[in-house]
Backbone as JSON Lines, residues from 0, in Angstrom:
{"i":0,"aa":"K","n":[-54.67,-71.39,14.6],"ca":[-54.44,-70.48,13.49],"c":[-55.77,-70.28,12.74]}
{"i":1,"aa":"T","n":[-56.12,-69.06,12.5],"ca":[-57.36,-68.76,11.78],"c":[-57.1,-68.74,10.28]}
{"i":2,"aa":"K","n":[-57.97,-69.46,9.57],"ca":[-57.88,-69.48,8.1],"c":[-58.93,-68.54,7.54]}
{"i":3,"aa":"K","n":[-58.52,-67.77,6.58],"ca":[-59.46,-66.88,5.93],"c":[-60.01,-67.6,4.7]}
{"i":4,"aa":"I","n":[-61.32,-67.76,4.67],"ca":[-61.97,-68.42,3.55],"c":[-62.37,-67.36,2.52]}
{"i":5,"aa":"K","n":[-61.97,-67.55,1.3],"ca":[-62.33,-66.63,0.24],"c":[-63.73,-66.91,-0.25]}
{"i":6,"aa":"I","n":[-64.55,-65.88,-0.33],"ca":[-65.92,-66.02,-0.82],"c":[-65.99,-65.42,-2.22]}
{"i":7,"aa":"V","n":[-66.49,-66.22,-3.15],"ca":[-66.6,-65.8,-4.56],"c":[-68.01,-66.16,-5.03]}
{"i":8,"aa":"P","n":[-68.96,-65.22,-4.91],"ca":[-70.33,-65.5,-5.35],"c":[-70.42,-65.64,-6.87]}
{"i":9,"aa":"T","n":[-71.48,-66.27,-7.32],"ca":[-71.7,-66.48,-8.75],"c":[-72.72,-65.49,-9.3]}
{"i":10,"aa":"V","n":[-72.39,-64.92,-10.45],"ca":[-73.33,-64.11,-11.22],"c":[-73.73,-64.97,-12.41]}
{"i":11,"aa":"N","n":[-75.04,-65.17,-12.57],"ca":[-75.48,-65.99,-13.71],"c":[-76.76,-65.44,-14.3]}
{"i":12,"aa":"N","n":[-77.2,-66.05,-15.37],"ca":[-78.43,-65.65,-16.04],"c":[-79.44,-66.81,-16.07]}
{"i":13,"aa":"V","n":[-79.51,-67.53,-14.97],"ca":[-80.4,-68.67,-14.85],"c":[-81.77,-68.23,-14.34]}
{"i":14,"aa":"T","n":[-82.79,-68.79,-14.93],"ca":[-84.16,-68.65,-14.45],"c":[-84.7,-70.04,-14.16]}
{"i":15,"aa":"A","n":[-85.93,-70.12,-13.76],"ca":[-86.54,-71.43,-13.47],"c":[-86.55,-72.32,-14.7]}
{"i":16,"aa":"S","n":[-86.53,-71.74,-15.89],"ca":[-86.57,-72.55,-17.11],"c":[-85.22,-72.72,-17.78]}
{"i":17,"aa":"G","n":[-84.14,-72.3,-17.11],"ca":[-82.79,-72.46,-17.66],"c":[-82.12,-71.13,-17.9]}
{"i":18,"aa":"F","n":[-81.04,-71.18,-18.68],"ca":[-80.29,-69.96,-18.96],"c":[-81.1,-69.05,-19.87]}
{"i":19,"aa":"D","n":[-81.11,-67.76,-19.58],"ca":[-81.95,-66.79,-20.27],"c":[-81.06,-65.78,-21.0]}
{"i":20,"aa":"S","n":[-81.04,-65.84,-22.31],"ca":[-80.2,-64.95,-23.1],"c":[-80.66,-63.49,-22.97]}
{"i":21,"aa":"D","n":[-81.95,-63.25,-22.76],"ca":[-82.43,-61.88,-22.59],"c":[-81.92,-61.28,-21.27]}
{"i":22,"aa":"R","n":[-81.82,-62.1,-20.26],"ca":[-81.27,-61.64,-18.97],"c":[-79.8,-61.26,-19.14]}
{"i":23,"aa":"A","n":[-79.07,-62.07,-19.88],"ca":[-77.66,-61.77,-20.14],"c":[-77.54,-60.47,-20.95]}
{"i":24,"aa":"S","n":[-78.41,-60.29,-21.93],"ca":[-78.39,-59.07,-22.74],"c":[-78.62,-57.83,-21.89]}
{"i":25,"aa":"L","n":[-79.55,-57.92,-20.96],"ca":[-79.84,-56.79,-20.08],"c":[-78.63,-56.41,-19.25]}
{"i":26,"aa":"L","n":[-77.97,-57.4,-18.7],"ca":[-76.77,-57.17,-17.91],"c":[-75.67,-56.52,-18.77]}
{"i":27,"aa":"I","n":[-75.46,-57.05,-19.96],"ca":[-74.4,-56.57,-20.85],"c":[-74.69,-55.15,-21.31]}
{"i":28,"aa":"R","n":[-75.93,-54.85,-21.63],"ca":[-76.3,-53.49,-22.09],"c":[-76.15,-52.46,-20.97]}
{"i":29,"aa":"N","n":[-76.27,-52.9,-19.73],"ca":[-76.17,-52.0,-18.58],"c":[-74.92,-52.29,-17.76]}
{"i":30,"aa":"K","n":[-73.83,-52.67,-18.45],"ca":[-72.64,-53.17,-17.77],"c":[-72.02,-52.17,-16.79]}
{"i":31,"aa":"D","n":[-71.99,-50.89,-17.13],"ca":[-71.34,-49.92,-16.24],"c":[-72.06,-49.85,-14.9]}
{"i":32,"aa":"M","n":[-73.39,-49.76,-14.93],"ca":[-74.17,-49.72,-13.7],"c":[-74.02,-51.03,-12.93]}
{"i":33,"aa":"F","n":[-74.06,-52.15,-13.64],"ca":[-73.95,-53.44,-12.99],"c":[-72.57,-53.61,-12.35]}
{"i":34,"aa":"I","n":[-71.52,-53.2,-13.06],"ca":[-70.17,-53.3,-12.49],"c":[-70.07,-52.46,-11.24]}
{"i":35,"aa":"D","n":[-70.59,-51.23,-11.27],"ca":[-70.57,-50.38,-10.07],"c":[-71.21,-51.1,-8.89]}
{"i":36,"aa":"E","n":[-72.35,-51.73,-9.14],"ca":[-73.09,-52.38,-8.06],"c":[-72.34,-53.6,-7.51]}
{"i":37,"aa":"I","n":[-71.84,-54.46,-8.38],"ca":[-71.22,-55.68,-7.86],"c":[-69.84,-55.41,-7.25]}
{"i":38,"aa":"V","n":[-69.15,-54.41,-7.74],"ca":[-67.87,-54.05,-7.1],"c":[-68.14,-53.53,-5.69]}
{"i":39,"aa":"Q","n":[-69.15,-52.7,-5.53],"ca":[-69.49,-52.19,-4.21],"c":[-69.94,-53.31,-3.28]}
{"i":40,"aa":"I","n":[-70.72,-54.25,-3.79],"ca":[-71.14,-55.4,-2.98],"c":[-69.92,-56.2,-2.53]}
{"i":41,"aa":"A","n":[-68.97,-56.39,-3.44],"ca":[-67.76,-57.14,-3.1],"c":[-66.96,-56.43,-2.01]}
{"i":42,"aa":"I","n":[-66.83,-55.12,-2.12],"ca":[-66.11,-54.35,-1.11],"c":[-66.83,-54.43,0.23]}
{"i":43,"aa":"D","n":[-68.14,-54.2,0.21],"ca":[-68.92,-54.2,1.45],"c":[-68.89,-55.54,2.17]}
{"i":44,"aa":"N","n":[-68.79,-56.64,1.42],"ca":[-68.87,-57.98,2.0],"c":[-67.54,-58.73,2.01]}
{"i":45,"aa":"D","n":[-66.47,-58.04,1.63],"ca":[-65.14,-58.62,1.62],"c":[-65.05,-59.88,0.74]}
{"i":46,"aa":"Y","n":[-65.74,-59.83,-0.4],"ca":[-65.67,-60.92,-1.37],"c":[-64.33,-60.86,-2.1]}
{"i":47,"aa":"S","n":[-63.84,-61.99,-2.53],"ca":[-62.57,-62.06,-3.25],"c":[-62.74,-61.78,-4.75]}
{"i":48,"aa":"G","n":[-63.95,-61.81,-5.22],"ca":[-64.23,-61.58,-6.65],"c":[-65.57,-62.18,-6.99]}
{"i":49,"aa":"W","n":[-65.74,-62.45,-8.27],"ca":[-67.02,-62.98,-8.77],"c":[-66.76,-64.13,-9.73]}
{"i":50,"aa":"D","n":[-67.61,-65.13,-9.66],"ca":[-67.63,-66.24,-10.61],"c":[-68.71,-65.9,-11.65]}
{"i":51,"aa":"L","n":[-68.29,-65.64,-12.87],"ca":[-69.24,-65.29,-13.92],"c":[-69.68,-66.55,-14.68]}
{"i":52,"aa":"D","n":[-70.97,-66.83,-14.67],"ca":[-71.5,-67.99,-15.35],"c":[-72.68,-67.57,-16.22]}
{"i":53,"aa":"L","n":[-72.37,-66.79,-17.25],"ca":[-73.4,-66.36,-18.2],"c":[-73.32,-67.28,-19.4]}
{"i":54,"aa":"E","n":[-74.44,-67.89,-19.71],"ca":[-74.48,-68.85,-20.81],"c":[-75.61,-68.49,-21.78]}
{"i":55,"aa":"E","n":[-75.53,-69.09,-22.97],"ca":[-76.54,-68.85,-24.0],"c":[-76.61,-67.38,-24.38]}
{"i":56,"aa":"I","n":[-75.44,-66.74,-24.44],"ca":[-75.36,-65.32,-24.81],"c":[-75.64,-65.19,-26.29]}
{"i":57,"aa":"N","n":[-76.49,-64.22,-26.65],"ca":[-76.78,-63.97,-28.06],"c":[-75.53,-63.55,-28.82]}
{"i":58,"aa":"K","n":[-75.45,-63.94,-30.09],"ca":[-74.29,-63.55,-30.91],"c":[-74.07,-62.05,-30.88]}
{"i":59,"aa":"A","n":[-75.14,-61.3,-30.93],"ca":[-75.04,-59.85,-30.96],"c":[-74.44,-59.27,-29.68]}
{"i":60,"aa":"D","n":[-74.47,-60.05,-28.6],"ca":[-73.97,-59.58,-27.3],"c":[-72.57,-60.06,-26.97]}
{"i":61,"aa":"R","n":[-72.0,-60.87,-27.81],"ca":[-70.71,-61.49,-27.47],"c":[-69.6,-60.47,-27.27]}
{"i":62,"aa":"E","n":[-69.52,-59.48,-28.16],"ca":[-68.5,-58.45,-28.0],"c":[-68.74,-57.64,-26.74]}
{"i":63,"aa":"G","n":[-69.99,-57.34,-26.47],"ca":[-70.34,-56.63,-25.25],"c":[-69.98,-57.42,-24.0]}
{"i":64,"aa":"Y","n":[-70.13,-58.74,-24.06],"ca":[-69.77,-59.59,-22.93],"c":[-68.26,-59.54,-22.68]}
{"i":65,"aa":"V","n":[-67.49,-59.58,-23.75],"ca":[-66.04,-59.48,-23.61],"c":[-65.66,-58.14,-22.96]}
{"i":66,"aa":"L","n":[-66.31,-57.07,-23.39],"ca":[-66.05,-55.75,-22.79],"c":[-66.47,-55.71,-21.32]}
{"i":67,"aa":"F","n":[-67.59,-56.36,-21.0],"ca":[-68.04,-56.43,-19.62],"c":[-66.98,-57.13,-18.74]}
{"i":68,"aa":"V","n":[-66.51,-58.27,-19.19],"ca":[-65.51,-59.02,-18.42],"c":[-64.23,-58.19,-18.27]}
{"i":69,"aa":"R","n":[-63.81,-57.58,-19.36],"ca":[-62.59,-56.76,-19.32],"c":[-62.75,-55.6,-18.35]}
{"i":70,"aa":"D","n":[-63.87,-54.88,-18.45],"ca":[-64.09,-53.72,-17.6],"c":[-64.23,-54.11,-16.13]}
{"i":71,"aa":"L","n":[-64.89,-55.23,-15.86],"ca":[-65.0,-55.71,-14.48],"c":[-63.63,-56.07,-13.92]}
{"i":72,"aa":"A","n":[-62.81,-56.73,-14.72],"ca":[-61.47,-57.12,-14.26],"c":[-60.62,-55.88,-13.98]}
{"i":73,"aa":"M","n":[-60.7,-54.9,-14.86],"ca":[-59.92,-53.66,-14.67],"c":[-60.41,-52.93,-13.4]}
{"i":74,"aa":"R","n":[-61.69,-52.87,-13.22],"ca":[-62.26,-52.18,-12.06],"c":[-61.94,-52.92,-10.77]}
{"i":75,"aa":"D","n":[-61.98,-54.24,-10.82],"ca":[-61.68,-55.06,-9.65],"c":[-60.24,-54.86,-9.2]}
{"i":76,"aa":"R","n":[-59.33,-54.7,-10.13],"ca":[-57.93,-54.49,-9.78],"c":[-57.71,-53.16,-9.1]}
{"i":77,"aa":"K","n":[-58.55,-52.16,-9.42],"ca":[-58.42,-50.85,-8.81],"c":[-59.0,-50.81,-7.41]}
{"i":78,"aa":"S","n":[-59.93,-51.69,-7.1],"ca":[-60.66,-51.65,-5.82],"c":[-59.89,-52.39,-4.74]}
């Protein structure tokens, strides 16, 4: 019997020096384009979803991060 292994890659904001809040800000500010790209990557590679590991998010970006997660989840359900 063949088992299908679910692949769930991680999206993070890690650099060589640790978590980078500026990298997270860039992703959050460009969320629509980023969501389009990662949803297409998931479809093309038969991924089951994404593991989001964004840390050290600036206070000013927290609401945007919530919207990013919400929009990604809504888009993922449609795909």
